CSV table of C-alpha atoms and ligand atoms in Angstrom, one decimal:
chain,number,residue,atom,x,y,z
A,111,MET,CA,66.7,220.7,71.6
A,112,SER,CA,67.2,219.5,68.9
A,113,GLU,CA,67.8,215.9,68.3
A,114,PHE,CA,71.0,216.6,67.5
A,115,GLU,CA,72.4,217.5,71.1
A,116,ASP,CA,69.3,214.6,73.1
A,117,ASP,CA,72.4,212.0,71.1
A,118,TYR,CA,74.7,214.2,73.8
A,119,HIS,CA,76.2,213.6,77.6
A,120,PHE,CA,75.6,216.9,80.0
A,121,ASP,CA,79.8,217.9,79.5
A,122,THR,CA,78.9,218.3,75.9
A,123,LEU,CA,76.1,219.5,76.1
A,124,ALA,CA,77.7,222.3,78.5
A,125,VAL,CA,80.1,223.1,75.3
A,126,ARG,CA,78.6,222.9,72.7
A,127,ALA,CA,74.6,223.5,72.7
A,128,GLY,CA,73.2,226.2,71.9
A,129,GLN,CA,75.6,227.7,68.7
A,130,VAL,CA,74.8,228.7,65.5
A,131,ARG,CA,77.9,229.0,63.4
A,132,THR,CA,77.4,232.4,61.7
A,133,ALA,CA,78.5,232.7,57.7
A,134,GLU,CA,81.3,234.0,59.7
A,135,GLY,CA,82.8,231.3,60.7
A,136,GLU,CA,83.6,231.9,63.4
A,137,HIS,CA,84.6,229.3,66.4
A,138,CYS,CA,83.8,231.3,69.6
A,139,GLU,CA,79.8,232.2,70.2
A,140,PRO,CA,79.7,235.9,69.3
A,141,VAL,CA,77.6,238.6,70.9
A,142,PHE,CA,75.2,240.7,68.5
A,143,ALA,CA,75.0,243.5,70.4
A,144,THR,CA,72.1,245.1,68.4
A,145,SER,CA,68.5,246.4,69.3
A,146,SER,CA,66.3,245.8,66.8
A,147,TYR,CA,66.5,243.7,63.5
A,148,VAL,CA,65.8,244.9,59.9
A,149,PHE,CA,63.8,243.3,57.7
A,150,VAL,CA,63.9,242.6,53.6
A,151,SER,CA,61.0,244.5,53.0
A,152,ALA,CA,57.4,245.6,54.4
A,153,ALA,CA,56.1,241.9,53.9
A,154,GLU,CA,58.7,240.6,56.0
A,155,ALA,CA,58.2,243.2,58.8
A,156,ALA,CA,54.6,242.5,58.9
A,157,ALA,CA,54.7,238.3,59.0
A,158,ARG,CA,57.3,238.9,62.0
A,159,PHE,CA,55.1,240.9,63.7
A,160,SER,CA,52.0,239.5,63.0
A,161,GLY,CA,53.7,236.6,64.5
A,162,GLU,CA,53.2,234.9,60.6
A,163,GLN,CA,57.2,234.4,60.4
A,164,SER,CA,59.3,233.7,63.1
A,165,GLY,CA,62.4,236.0,63.6
A,166,ASN,CA,64.4,238.7,65.5
A,167,ILE,CA,62.2,242.0,65.7
A,168,TYR,CA,63.4,243.8,69.0
A,169,SER,CA,66.3,242.8,71.7
A,170,ARG,CA,63.6,243.2,74.0
A,171,PHE,CA,61.9,239.8,72.6
A,172,THR,CA,65.0,237.9,71.5
A,173,ASN,CA,68.6,238.2,70.7
A,174,PRO,CA,71.0,235.6,69.1
A,175,THR,CA,73.4,235.8,71.6
A,176,VAL,CA,70.9,235.9,74.4
A,177,ARG,CA,69.0,232.9,73.3
A,178,THR,CA,72.3,230.4,72.7
A,179,PHE,CA,72.9,231.0,76.5
A,180,GLU,CA,69.3,229.7,76.6
A,181,GLN,CA,69.3,226.8,74.7
A,182,ARG,CA,72.3,225.6,75.9
A,183,LEU,CA,71.1,226.1,79.9
A,184,ALA,CA,67.9,224.4,78.8
A,185,ALA,CA,69.8,221.3,78.3
A,186,LEU,CA,71.9,221.3,80.8
A,187,GLU,CA,68.4,221.7,83.1
A,188,GLY,CA,66.3,219.0,80.3
A,189,ALA,CA,63.7,221.4,80.1
A,190,ALA,CA,62.6,222.2,77.0
A,191,SER,CA,62.7,226.4,77.4
A,192,CYS,CA,64.2,229.0,79.1
A,193,VAL,CA,63.7,232.4,79.0
A,194,ALA,CA,66.9,234.6,80.8
A,195,THR,CA,66.1,237.5,82.3
A,196,ALA,CA,67.8,240.2,84.1
A,197,SER,CA,69.0,239.6,87.2
A,198,GLY,CA,68.1,236.3,89.5
A,199,MET,CA,65.6,238.4,91.0
A,200,SER,CA,63.8,239.6,87.6
A,201,ALA,CA,63.8,235.8,86.6
A,202,ILE,CA,61.2,235.5,90.3
A,203,LEU,CA,58.9,238.5,89.2
A,204,SER,CA,58.8,237.4,86.0
A,205,THR,CA,58.0,233.7,87.6
A,206,CYS,CA,54.9,235.0,89.4
A,207,LEU,CA,53.6,237.8,87.1
A,208,GLY,CA,53.5,235.3,84.5
A,209,LEU,CA,51.8,232.8,86.1
A,210,LEU,CA,49.5,234.4,89.1
A,211,LYS,CA,47.3,237.0,89.5
A,212,SER,CA,44.9,238.8,92.2
A,213,GLY,CA,43.0,236.2,95.0
A,214,ASP,CA,45.9,233.8,93.9
A,215,HIS,CA,47.9,232.1,97.2
A,216,ILE,CA,51.8,231.0,97.2
A,217,VAL,CA,53.4,228.6,99.8
A,218,SER,CA,56.8,229.4,100.0
A,219,SER,CA,59.5,227.7,101.7
A,220,ARG,CA,61.0,229.9,104.8
A,221,SER,CA,64.3,229.3,103.6
A,222,ILE,CA,65.1,231.7,100.8
A,223,PHE,CA,66.5,234.5,99.2
A,224,GLY,CA,66.3,238.0,102.0
A,225,SER,CA,65.0,239.6,98.8
A,226,THR,CA,62.4,236.9,97.2
A,227,THR,CA,60.8,237.1,101.2
A,228,MET,CA,60.6,240.9,100.8
A,229,LEU,CA,59.2,240.5,97.2
A,230,PHE,CA,56.3,237.8,97.5
A,231,THR,CA,55.2,240.2,101.3
A,232,HIS,CA,55.9,243.7,100.1
A,233,TYR,CA,55.2,243.2,96.8
A,234,LEU,CA,52.9,240.5,95.4
A,235,ALA,CA,50.8,241.2,97.9
A,236,LYS,CA,49.8,244.6,97.0
A,237,PHE,CA,48.2,242.8,94.2
A,238,GLY,CA,46.6,240.5,96.3
A,239,ILE,CA,49.5,237.4,95.6
A,240,GLU,CA,49.1,236.0,99.3
A,241,THR,CA,52.7,233.7,100.8
A,242,SER,CA,51.8,231.7,103.8
A,243,PHE,CA,55.7,230.6,104.6
A,244,VAL,CA,56.3,227.0,105.7
A,245,ASP,CA,59.8,224.3,107.2
A,246,LEU,CA,61.6,223.7,103.5
A,247,SER,CA,62.0,219.5,105.0
A,248,ASN,CA,58.5,219.6,106.6
A,249,ILE,CA,55.9,217.6,104.3
A,250,SER,CA,52.9,218.2,106.2
A,251,ASP,CA,53.9,221.8,106.6
A,252,TRP,CA,53.5,222.2,103.2
A,253,THR,CA,50.6,220.0,102.8
A,254,ALA,CA,48.8,222.5,106.0
A,255,ALA,CA,49.4,225.0,104.1
A,256,ILE,CA,48.0,224.3,100.6
A,257,ARG,CA,45.1,225.8,100.3
A,258,PRO,CA,42.4,225.9,97.1
A,259,GLU,CA,43.6,229.1,96.0
A,260,THR,CA,47.1,227.7,95.8
A,261,ARG,CA,49.1,227.1,92.5
A,262,LEU,CA,52.5,228.4,93.3
A,263,LEU,CA,55.3,226.4,95.2
A,264,PHE,CA,58.7,227.7,96.0
A,265,LEU,CA,61.8,226.8,97.5
A,266,GLU,CA,65.6,226.5,97.7
A,267,THR,CA,67.4,223.3,98.3
A,268,PRO,CA,70.3,223.4,100.2
A,269,SER,CA,69.1,226.1,102.2
A,270,ASN,CA,71.6,229.1,102.6
A,271,PRO,CA,73.2,229.2,105.0
A,272,LEU,CA,72.8,225.7,106.6
A,273,THR,CA,72.0,223.6,104.2
A,274,GLU,CA,68.9,222.0,104.6
A,275,LEU,CA,67.3,220.1,102.1
A,276,ALA,CA,64.1,219.9,100.5
A,277,ASP,CA,62.7,216.4,98.4
A,278,ILE,CA,61.7,217.8,95.1
A,279,GLY,CA,60.1,214.4,94.3
A,280,GLN,CA,58.5,214.1,97.3
A,281,LEU,CA,56.9,218.1,96.8
A,282,ALA,CA,56.5,218.0,93.2
A,283,ALA,CA,54.0,215.1,93.9
A,284,LEU,CA,51.9,217.1,96.2
A,285,ALA,CA,52.2,220.5,94.2
A,286,HIS,CA,50.8,217.8,91.4
A,287,ARG,CA,47.9,216.5,93.5
A,288,HIS,CA,46.4,219.8,94.4
A,289,ASP,CA,46.9,221.2,90.1
A,290,CYS,CA,49.9,223.8,92.0
A,291,LEU,CA,52.6,224.7,89.9
A,292,LEU,CA,56.6,223.3,92.2
A,293,ALA,CA,59.2,226.0,91.1
A,294,VAL,CA,62.5,225.3,92.4
A,295,ASP,CA,65.5,227.9,93.0
A,296,ASN,CA,68.5,226.1,91.6
A,297,CYS,CA,71.3,228.9,92.4
A,298,PHE,CA,72.7,226.8,94.8
A,299,CYS,CA,73.4,223.5,93.1
A,300,THR,CA,73.3,224.3,89.9
A,301,PRO,CA,72.4,222.2,86.6
A,302,ALA,CA,75.8,219.7,87.4
A,303,LEU,CA,75.2,219.3,91.0
A,304,GLN,CA,71.1,218.5,90.8
A,305,GLN,CA,68.2,218.5,88.1
A,306,PRO,CA,65.0,218.8,89.5
A,307,ILE,CA,63.0,219.0,86.3
A,308,SER,CA,63.7,215.7,86.5
A,309,LEU,CA,62.6,215.2,89.7
A,310,GLY,CA,59.5,216.5,88.9
A,311,ALA,CA,59.8,219.6,89.3
A,312,ASP,CA,58.1,222.5,87.0
A,313,ILE,CA,60.1,225.8,87.1
A,314,VAL,CA,63.6,225.8,88.0
A,315,ILE,CA,64.8,229.2,88.2
A,316,HIS,CA,68.8,230.6,88.4
A,317,SER,CA,70.3,233.6,89.5
A,318,ALA,CA,73.1,233.5,86.7
A,319,THR,CA,74.7,235.9,88.6
A,320,LYS,CA,76.3,232.8,91.5
A,321,PHE,CA,77.7,229.8,90.4
A,322,LEU,CA,76.7,230.2,86.0
A,323,ASP,CA,78.6,233.2,86.1
A,324,GLY,CA,80.5,232.0,88.3
A,325,GLN,CA,83.4,234.6,88.8
A,326,GLY,CA,81.3,237.5,89.9
A,327,ARG,CA,81.0,239.5,86.6
A,328,CYS,CA,77.0,239.7,85.3
A,329,ILE,CA,74.1,240.2,86.4
A,330,GLY,CA,71.4,237.8,84.9
A,331,GLY,CA,69.0,235.6,85.9
A,332,ALA,CA,67.0,232.6,84.0
A,333,VAL,CA,63.1,230.7,84.0
A,334,LEU,CA,63.5,227.3,82.8
A,335,GLY,CA,60.3,224.3,82.1
A,336,ALA,CA,57.8,223.7,80.0
A,337,LYS,CA,56.9,225.7,77.3
A,338,ASP,CA,53.2,226.5,77.4
A,339,ILE,CA,54.2,227.8,80.8
A,340,VAL,CA,58.3,228.8,80.4
A,341,GLY,CA,57.8,229.8,76.0
A,342,GLU,CA,54.4,231.7,76.5
A,343,HIS,CA,52.9,232.7,79.4
A,344,ILE,CA,56.3,234.0,81.1
A,345,PHE,CA,57.9,235.0,77.9
A,346,GLY,CA,54.9,236.5,77.2
A,347,PHE,CA,55.1,239.1,80.8
A,348,LEU,CA,59.5,239.6,80.3
A,349,ARG,CA,58.3,240.6,76.2
A,350,THR,CA,56.3,243.4,77.0
A,351,ALA,CA,57.7,244.0,80.8
A,352,GLY,CA,61.0,244.4,80.4
A,353,PRO,CA,63.0,242.6,82.0
A,354,ALA,CA,65.3,241.4,79.6
A,355,MET,CA,69.2,240.1,79.7
A,356,SER,CA,71.9,242.1,78.3
A,357,PRO,CA,74.0,240.1,75.0
A,358,PHE,CA,77.5,240.4,76.9
A,359,ASN,CA,76.3,239.3,80.2
A,360,ALA,CA,74.5,236.3,77.8
A,361,TRP,CA,77.4,235.6,76.2
A,362,VAL,CA,79.7,235.9,79.8
A,363,PHE,CA,77.5,233.4,81.3
A,364,LEU,CA,77.2,230.7,78.0
A,365,LYS,CA,80.8,231.4,78.5
A,366,GLY,CA,80.5,230.7,82.2
A,367,LEU,CA,78.1,226.9,81.6
A,368,GLU,CA,81.3,225.7,79.4
A,369,THR,CA,83.5,225.2,82.9
A,370,LEU,CA,80.1,224.4,84.8
A,371,SER,CA,80.5,221.0,85.6
A,372,LEU,CA,85.1,221.4,86.1
A,373,ARG,CA,83.3,224.5,88.5
A,374,MET,CA,81.0,222.3,90.8
A,375,LYS,CA,83.4,219.6,91.3
A,376,ALA,CA,86.5,221.3,92.7
A,377,HIS,CA,83.6,223.8,95.2
A,378,SER,CA,82.4,220.3,95.9
A,379,ALA,CA,85.8,218.6,96.8
A,380,ASN,CA,87.0,222.0,98.2
A,381,ALA,CA,83.7,222.5,100.5
A,382,LEU,CA,84.3,218.8,101.7
A,383,ALA,CA,87.6,219.0,102.8
A,384,LEU,CA,86.4,222.3,104.5
A,385,ALA,CA,84.0,221.3,106.5
A,386,GLN,CA,85.8,217.6,107.5
A,387,TRP,CA,88.2,220.3,108.9
A,388,LEU,CA,85.9,222.4,110.6
A,389,GLU,CA,84.9,219.4,112.6
A,390,GLN,CA,87.7,219.1,114.3
A,391,GLN,CA,88.2,222.7,115.7
A,392,SER,CA,87.8,223.0,118.9
A,393,SER,CA,86.5,225.9,118.6
A,394,VAL,CA,83.8,224.8,116.0
A,395,LYS,CA,80.1,223.4,117.6
A,396,ARG,CA,78.3,222.4,114.8
A,397,VAL,CA,79.4,222.0,110.8
A,398,PHE,CA,76.6,222.0,108.3
A,399,TYR,CA,77.3,220.8,105.2
A,400,PRO,CA,74.8,218.1,102.7
A,401,GLY,CA,78.1,216.2,102.4
A,402,LEU,CA,79.0,215.0,106.2
A,403,GLU,CA,78.0,212.5,107.3
A,404,SER,CA,76.7,214.2,110.3
A,405,HIS,CA,73.8,216.4,108.1
A,406,SER,CA,70.9,215.2,108.9
A,407,GLN,CA,70.0,214.5,105.4
A,408,HIS,CA,73.0,213.5,104.4
A,409,GLN,CA,71.1,210.2,102.3
A,410,LEU,CA,68.6,212.3,100.9
A,411,ALA,CA,71.5,215.1,99.6
A,412,LYS,CA,73.5,211.4,97.8
A,413,ARG,CA,70.5,210.7,96.2
A,414,GLN,CA,69.3,213.7,94.8
A,415,GLN,CA,72.7,215.0,94.5
A,416,SER,CA,75.3,214.1,91.8
A,417,GLY,CA,77.4,217.2,94.5
A,418,PHE,CA,77.0,218.7,97.9
A,419,GLY,CA,77.8,222.0,96.3
A,420,GLY,CA,80.0,224.9,97.8
A,421,LEU,CA,78.2,226.3,100.8
A,422,LEU,CA,78.7,225.7,104.1
A,423,SER,CA,78.1,227.1,107.5
A,424,PHE,CA,79.1,226.8,111.3
A,425,GLU,CA,78.4,227.4,114.5
A,426,LEU,CA,81.7,228.4,116.5
A,427,ASN,CA,81.0,228.5,120.3
A,428,GLY,CA,81.5,232.1,121.0
A,429,GLY,CA,78.9,234.0,119.6
A,430,ILE,CA,79.0,237.6,117.7
A,431,GLU,CA,82.4,238.1,118.9
A,432,ALA,CA,84.2,235.4,118.1
A,433,GLY,CA,82.4,235.1,114.7
A,434,TRP,CA,83.6,239.0,114.1
A,435,LYS,CA,87.3,237.9,115.2
A,436,LEU,CA,87.0,235.4,112.6
A,437,ILE,CA,86.0,236.9,110.0
A,438,ASP,CA,88.3,240.2,110.5
A,439,ALA,CA,91.4,237.7,111.2
A,440,THR,CA,91.2,236.7,107.6
A,441,ARG,CA,93.4,237.7,104.6
A,442,LEU,CA,92.6,236.0,101.6
A,443,ILE,CA,89.2,235.2,102.4
A,444,SER,CA,86.3,238.0,101.0
A,445,ILE,CA,84.7,240.3,103.4
A,446,THR,CA,81.1,239.5,102.0
A,447,ALA,CA,78.0,238.2,101.0
A,448,ASN,CA,77.9,237.5,96.9
A,449,LEU,CA,78.2,233.9,96.7
A,450,GLY,CA,79.4,231.3,93.7
A,451,ASP,CA,82.8,232.7,93.1
A,452,THR,CA,86.2,231.4,91.8
A,453,LYS,CA,87.2,233.4,95.3
A,454,SER,CA,86.4,232.5,99.0
A,455,THR,CA,83.5,234.3,100.2
A,456,ILE,CA,82.2,234.4,104.4
A,457,THR,CA,79.9,236.5,106.3
A,458,HIS,CA,77.9,236.7,109.4
A,459,PRO,CA,74.4,236.1,108.6
A,460,ALA,CA,73.0,237.2,112.1
A,461,THR,CA,75.1,240.7,111.5
A,462,THR,CA,74.3,241.2,107.4
A,463,THR,CA,71.4,239.2,105.3
A,464,HIS,CA,69.1,237.7,108.4
A,465,ASN,CA,70.2,241.2,110.5
A,466,ARG,CA,66.0,242.4,109.6
A,467,LEU,CA,65.2,239.2,111.7
A,468,THR,CA,64.5,239.8,115.4
A,469,PRO,CA,66.5,237.8,118.2
A,470,GLN,CA,63.5,235.9,118.6
A,471,GLN,CA,62.9,235.3,114.4
A,472,ARG,CA,66.5,234.7,114.3
A,473,GLU,CA,66.3,231.8,116.7
A,474,GLN,CA,63.8,229.8,115.1
A,475,ALA,CA,65.5,230.3,111.8
A,476,GLY,CA,68.2,228.6,113.3
A,477,ILE,CA,70.5,231.4,112.8
A,478,ALA,CA,73.0,231.7,115.9
A,479,ASP,CA,74.8,234.9,116.7
A,480,GLY,CA,78.2,232.5,116.6
A,481,LEU,CA,77.0,230.9,112.5
A,482,ILE,CA,79.8,232.2,109.7
A,483,ARG,CA,78.7,230.9,106.8
A,484,VAL,CA,81.2,230.4,103.5
A,485,ALA,CA,80.5,230.1,100.2
A,486,VAL,CA,84.2,227.9,99.0
A,487,GLY,CA,86.3,229.4,95.7
A,488,LEU,CA,88.9,227.5,93.9
A,489,GLU,CA,92.0,229.0,96.2
A,490,ASP,CA,93.8,225.7,97.1
A,491,VAL,CA,91.7,224.1,100.3
A,492,GLU,CA,95.3,224.3,102.6
A,493,ASP,CA,95.0,228.5,102.3
A,494,LEU,CA,91.4,228.6,103.2
A,495,LYS,CA,92.3,226.7,106.3
A,496,ASN,CA,95.1,228.2,107.7
A,497,ASP,CA,92.9,231.7,106.8
A,498,LEU,CA,90.4,230.3,108.7
A,499,ALA,CA,92.5,229.1,111.7
A,500,ARG,CA,93.8,232.7,112.3
A,501,GLY,CA,91.2,233.6,114.1
A,502,MET,CA,89.8,230.8,115.9
A,503,VAL,CA,90.8,231.1,119.7
B,290,PLP,C1,71.2,236.3,94.9
B,290,PLP,C2,70.5,234.8,94.4
B,290,PLP,C3,69.3,235.8,94.1
B,290,PLP,C4,68.7,236.9,93.6
B,290,PLP,O1,68.9,237.0,91.8
B,290,PLP,P1,70.2,238.3,91.2
B,290,PLP,O2,70.8,237.8,90.3
B,290,PLP,O3,71.1,238.8,92.7
B,290,PLP,O4,68.4,239.3,91.2
B,290,PLP,C5,68.1,234.5,94.0
B,290,PLP,N1,68.0,233.4,94.5
B,290,PLP,C6,68.7,232.6,95.1
B,290,PLP,C7,69.0,231.8,95.9
B,290,PLP,C8,70.3,234.0,95.3
B,290,PLP,O5,71.5,233.6,96.2
């Protein structure tokens, strides 16, 4: 990041950081749709390939539109380095394969994205990288799981769908006492509401597909952190293995960053109003939202986050039958498992995102049969209340 950018506040960086205007004088960032780059001479080509001269060679390595997105997101997360990836999953894969080797060990929260669990247990395990899963909010569980060969601690906070939190500062201290790195998947808060690096985390991971885009258009991801970790090891893996972000997607995401903080404030306000209303409904047993006074980690959420986000869940008294009835009665909210969109979405976790767990595992994870998750969008909240009220018994 240049000194120029250091002087500005978050909202200014979100709109301006990373843009390099070309000789055409364009106001909006251009899309560089090019796979390769031309050199002025054989000597320049040689210098680029040897690394003696910095500059573009091929868009699997670097691309100006992708770089603008990377620099803008790095400025927002307070990171020295950022690499953009083809998806959130390839951001996690690139982090693991860039940093770990056979025999290394990961300690991960149990409450993480389903595909991440699958990546750890089915694929990394094939190459001798083992993962132990622990309770997100239980620090003694994390401490007990660390072994001499542990290299990485991995988590999402707040968790999905139950909005449990981890104390990032406390886990960073634990990681560093044991010479491990702490990686935080910051998908749900985004840097507009939570900046894990300022709390001590080493690596921040994003699925740009969610709130960074914010309008459900493109798949992408990013890894952020120190230059020697992200700029060398993770970028080294990415440029060789190839899960690079497309320039067009980078352009969509960098325009998304310009409205990120406005959107996250609006998502949070809608979600809080909806959560407070849900708490008053007789067919609702419990509401999970970090912004509610009744949330067991409300104080931690206030300390660690500058807003409570767009994700909430609630448990109905009536089990699966009541859950499906409520979902099927909606006319406005989209029935889809995606999140981080201007359009609100609704899911029944027990029969979709968590359907591979046994009933016993689901009970352990707190995924009740009557649990409903809503990713609250930017519609008028009165219309969202009416839509949910339709199917309540
Ligand atoms: C969606 C998601 C991912 C995966 O991102 P893709 O862009 O779908 O690959 C990873 N982590 C979290 C928390 C997610 O919600």
